[in-house]
Coordinates of C-alpha atoms in Angstrom, one line a residue:
Chain A
A226 CA 4.9 -125.1 8.7
Q227 CA 3.7 -121.8 7.4
S228 CA 1.3 -119.8 9.5
V229 CA -0.2 -116.3 9.8
A230 CA -1.2 -114.5 12.9
Q231 CA -3.5 -111.5 13.3
P232 CA -3.0 -110.5 16.9
E233 CA -6.1 -108.2 17.1
D234 CA -9.6 -109.6 16.9
Q235 CA -11.0 -106.1 16.5
V236 CA -9.8 -102.7 15.6
N237 CA -11.8 -99.6 16.2
V238 CA -11.0 -96.4 14.4
A239 CA -12.7 -93.0 14.0
E240 CA -13.5 -91.9 10.4
G241 CA -10.7 -89.9 8.9
N242 CA -8.1 -91.3 11.2
P243 CA -5.3 -93.6 9.9
L244 CA -5.8 -97.4 10.4
T245 CA -3.5 -100.3 10.8
V246 CA -4.4 -104.0 10.8
K247 CA -1.6 -106.1 11.9
C248 CA -0.3 -109.4 10.5
T249 CA 2.8 -111.5 11.1
Y250 CA 3.8 -114.6 9.3
S251 CA 6.0 -117.7 9.5
V252 CA 7.2 -119.5 6.4
S253 CA 10.1 -121.7 5.4
G254 CA 10.8 -120.2 2.1
N255 CA 10.1 -116.8 0.4
P256 CA 6.7 -115.6 1.4
Y257 CA 3.9 -114.5 -0.9
L258 CA 1.6 -112.4 1.2
F259 CA -2.0 -111.3 0.6
W260 CA -4.7 -109.2 2.2
Y261 CA -8.4 -109.9 1.6
V262 CA -11.5 -108.2 2.8
Q263 CA -14.9 -109.8 3.6
Y264 CA -18.1 -107.9 3.8
P265 CA -21.1 -109.5 5.6
N266 CA -22.5 -112.6 3.9
R267 CA -20.1 -112.2 1.0
G268 CA -17.0 -113.9 -0.3
L269 CA -13.5 -112.6 0.1
Q270 CA -12.2 -109.8 -2.1
F271 CA -8.6 -109.4 -3.0
L272 CA -7.0 -106.2 -1.8
L273 CA -3.3 -106.4 -2.4
K274 CA -0.3 -108.7 -2.5
Y275 CA 3.5 -108.7 -1.8
I276 CA 5.6 -110.9 -4.1
T277 CA 9.0 -109.2 -4.3
G278 CA 10.4 -105.7 -4.7
D279 CA 9.2 -102.6 -3.0
N280 CA 8.3 -103.2 0.6
L281 CA 5.3 -100.8 0.4
V282 CA 2.5 -102.3 -1.7
K283 CA -0.5 -100.3 -2.8
G284 CA -3.8 -102.0 -3.4
S285 CA -7.5 -101.4 -3.9
Y286 CA -9.7 -98.7 -2.1
G287 CA -6.6 -96.7 -0.9
F288 CA -5.2 -99.5 1.1
E289 CA -1.5 -100.3 1.3
A290 CA 0.7 -102.7 3.2
E291 CA 4.2 -102.7 4.4
F292 CA 6.4 -105.8 4.2
N293 CA 9.0 -106.1 6.9
K294 CA 11.2 -109.1 6.5
S295 CA 13.2 -108.7 9.8
Q296 CA 9.9 -108.5 11.8
T297 CA 8.1 -111.0 9.6
S298 CA 5.2 -108.6 9.4
F299 CA 2.8 -107.4 6.7
H300 CA 0.6 -104.8 8.2
L301 CA -2.3 -103.3 6.3
K302 CA -2.7 -99.5 6.4
K303 CA -4.9 -96.7 5.2
P304 CA -4.1 -93.0 5.8
S305 CA -7.8 -92.0 6.3
A306 CA -10.4 -94.5 7.2
L307 CA -14.0 -94.5 5.9
V308 CA -17.1 -95.9 7.5
S309 CA -17.5 -98.1 4.5
D310 CA -14.1 -99.8 5.3
S311 CA -15.8 -101.6 8.2
A312 CA -15.5 -105.3 7.4
L313 CA -13.5 -108.4 8.2
Y314 CA -9.9 -108.4 7.0
F315 CA -7.8 -111.5 6.4
C316 CA -4.1 -111.8 6.0
A317 CA -2.8 -114.8 4.1
V318 CA 0.5 -116.4 3.1
R319 CA 1.5 -118.7 0.3
D320 CA 4.9 -120.3 0.8
E321 CA 7.0 -120.4 -2.3
D322 CA 8.4 -123.7 -1.3
N323 CA 5.0 -125.2 -0.5
Q324 CA 4.2 -127.3 -3.5
G325 CA 0.6 -127.5 -2.3
G326 CA 0.1 -123.9 -3.2
K327 CA -2.7 -123.3 -0.8
L328 CA -3.3 -120.0 1.0
I329 CA -3.0 -120.0 4.7
F330 CA -5.2 -117.4 6.4
G331 CA -5.1 -115.6 9.7
Q332 CA -8.1 -115.7 11.9
G333 CA -9.3 -112.3 10.7
T334 CA -9.6 -108.8 12.2
E335 CA -12.9 -107.1 12.5
L336 CA -12.4 -103.4 11.5
S337 CA -15.0 -101.0 12.8
V338 CA -14.9 -97.4 11.6
K339 CA -17.2 -95.0 13.4
P340 CA -18.4 -91.6 12.1
Chain B
N295 CA -15.1 -112.8 -17.5
A296 CA -17.4 -114.2 -14.9
G297 CA -16.0 -114.6 -11.4
V298 CA -16.0 -117.8 -9.4
M299 CA -19.5 -119.2 -9.3
Q300 CA -20.8 -121.2 -6.4
N301 CA -24.2 -122.8 -6.1
P302 CA -26.4 -123.0 -4.3
R303 CA -25.9 -119.9 -2.2
H304 CA -27.9 -121.4 0.6
L305 CA -28.5 -125.1 1.3
V306 CA -30.6 -126.6 4.1
R307 CA -30.2 -130.3 4.8
R308 CA -31.6 -132.6 7.5
R309 CA -29.2 -134.6 9.6
G310 CA -28.1 -137.7 7.7
Q311 CA -28.7 -136.2 4.2
E312 CA -26.1 -135.5 1.6
A313 CA -24.9 -132.0 0.7
R314 CA -23.4 -131.2 -2.7
L315 CA -21.7 -127.9 -3.2
R316 CA -20.6 -126.8 -6.7
C317 CA -17.9 -124.4 -7.8
S318 CA -17.1 -123.2 -11.3
P319 CA -13.7 -121.5 -11.4
M320 CA -12.9 -118.5 -13.3
K321 CA -12.3 -119.1 -17.0
G322 CA -8.7 -120.2 -17.5
H323 CA -8.2 -121.2 -13.9
S324 CA -7.2 -124.8 -13.3
H325 CA -6.5 -124.6 -9.6
V326 CA -9.4 -124.9 -7.1
Y327 CA -9.4 -124.5 -3.3
W328 CA -12.1 -125.2 -0.8
Y329 CA -12.3 -123.5 2.5
R330 CA -14.8 -123.7 5.4
Q331 CA -15.7 -120.7 7.6
L332 CA -17.5 -121.3 10.9
P333 CA -19.3 -118.4 12.7
E334 CA -16.8 -116.1 14.4
E335 CA -13.9 -118.0 13.0
G336 CA -11.4 -117.6 10.1
L337 CA -11.1 -119.6 7.0
K338 CA -9.9 -123.2 7.3
F339 CA -8.3 -124.9 4.3
M340 CA -10.0 -128.1 3.3
V341 CA -8.7 -129.3 -0.1
Y342 CA -6.8 -128.2 -3.2
L343 CA -7.5 -129.7 -6.6
Q344 CA -6.3 -129.4 -10.1
K345 CA -8.2 -130.9 -13.0
E346 CA -8.8 -134.6 -12.2
N347 CA -6.3 -134.5 -9.3
I348 CA -6.4 -133.9 -5.6
I349 CA -3.2 -132.1 -4.7
D350 CA -3.6 -131.5 -1.0
E351 CA -6.5 -132.7 1.1
S352 CA -4.8 -132.2 4.4
G353 CA -7.7 -130.1 5.8
M354 CA -10.4 -132.5 4.8
P355 CA -12.1 -134.6 7.5
K356 CA -11.3 -138.2 6.9
E357 CA -14.9 -139.4 6.9
R358 CA -18.0 -138.2 5.0
F359 CA -16.2 -135.4 3.0
S360 CA -15.0 -135.8 -0.5
A361 CA -14.1 -133.5 -3.4
E362 CA -13.5 -133.7 -7.1
F363 CA -12.7 -131.5 -10.0
P364 CA -13.4 -133.5 -13.2
K365 CA -12.1 -132.8 -16.6
E366 CA -15.4 -131.3 -17.6
G367 CA -17.7 -129.4 -15.3
P368 CA -17.5 -127.8 -11.9
S369 CA -15.7 -128.9 -8.8
I370 CA -17.9 -130.6 -6.3
L371 CA -17.6 -130.8 -2.5
R372 CA -19.7 -133.6 -1.2
I373 CA -20.6 -134.1 2.4
Q374 CA -22.4 -137.3 3.3
Q375 CA -24.6 -137.9 6.3
V376 CA -24.4 -134.3 7.4
V377 CA -24.4 -133.4 11.1
R378 CA -25.2 -130.1 12.8
G379 CA -21.5 -129.4 13.1
D380 CA -21.2 -129.2 9.3
S381 CA -23.2 -126.0 9.3
A382 CA -20.9 -123.4 8.0
A383 CA -20.1 -121.2 5.0
Y384 CA -18.1 -123.1 2.4
F385 CA -16.0 -121.0 0.0
C386 CA -14.3 -122.0 -3.2
A387 CA -11.4 -120.1 -4.7
S388 CA -9.6 -120.5 -8.0
S389 CA -6.3 -119.4 -9.5
P390 CA -4.6 -119.8 -12.8
R391 CA -1.4 -121.3 -11.3
Q392 CA 0.5 -121.7 -8.0
G393 CA 3.0 -119.3 -6.6
N394 CA 2.7 -115.5 -6.7
T395 CA -0.8 -115.2 -8.0
E396 CA -3.8 -114.4 -5.9
A397 CA -6.8 -116.6 -5.6
F398 CA -10.3 -115.4 -6.4
F399 CA -13.2 -116.4 -4.2
G400 CA -16.8 -117.2 -4.9
Q401 CA -19.7 -115.9 -2.8
G402 CA -19.9 -119.1 -0.8
T403 CA -22.5 -121.7 0.0
R404 CA -24.1 -121.4 3.4
L405 CA -25.0 -124.9 4.6
T406 CA -27.5 -125.2 7.4
V407 CA -28.1 -128.6 8.9
V408 CA -31.4 -129.0 10.8

């Protein structure tokens, strides 16, 4: 069965420093991988996705993610964090072979960026 | 193109009442997903529907919960005889197809059972 793990409940970063939010996945077929961000009392906003091709994917708000097939990881990164990046981040996977098509989410990582 | 619309945004029900949550997908989207988010927890998949069909309801509790996506009108998540443990945020998402496309989320309905 497909699954996603976000090993860190919380990540703390100083403004201006690089940030990484970790995600590992497990699927039976080819993975479609996604990152979403959730601000308080809001729905999820799509950030970026990996389908195929270049392992480094660029997305919204300066975020990028690196797909690593051998490590089954899809870590979210940003070169210089902003206080406004503070939010809850979710990694998700959709298994190409999963006819159900649903997104499976990790448990989320709370990112806190301090001035 | 309006996004995914959920209503109501907030819903308060007494124990034993029924809760109806509505979701209008984005225009052109025929796939709808419902998720539940409990405080301090992630998103748990509940059900996946296409027009007039339930494709995957593996995350739906066997009793009191039902979902539909009729040919016309919004998708409805229905919770009968609500209990305090049903208090949560319920999110709907839609996509135009399966596979490599992202899903777009609504703002959610926050259900409080008193």
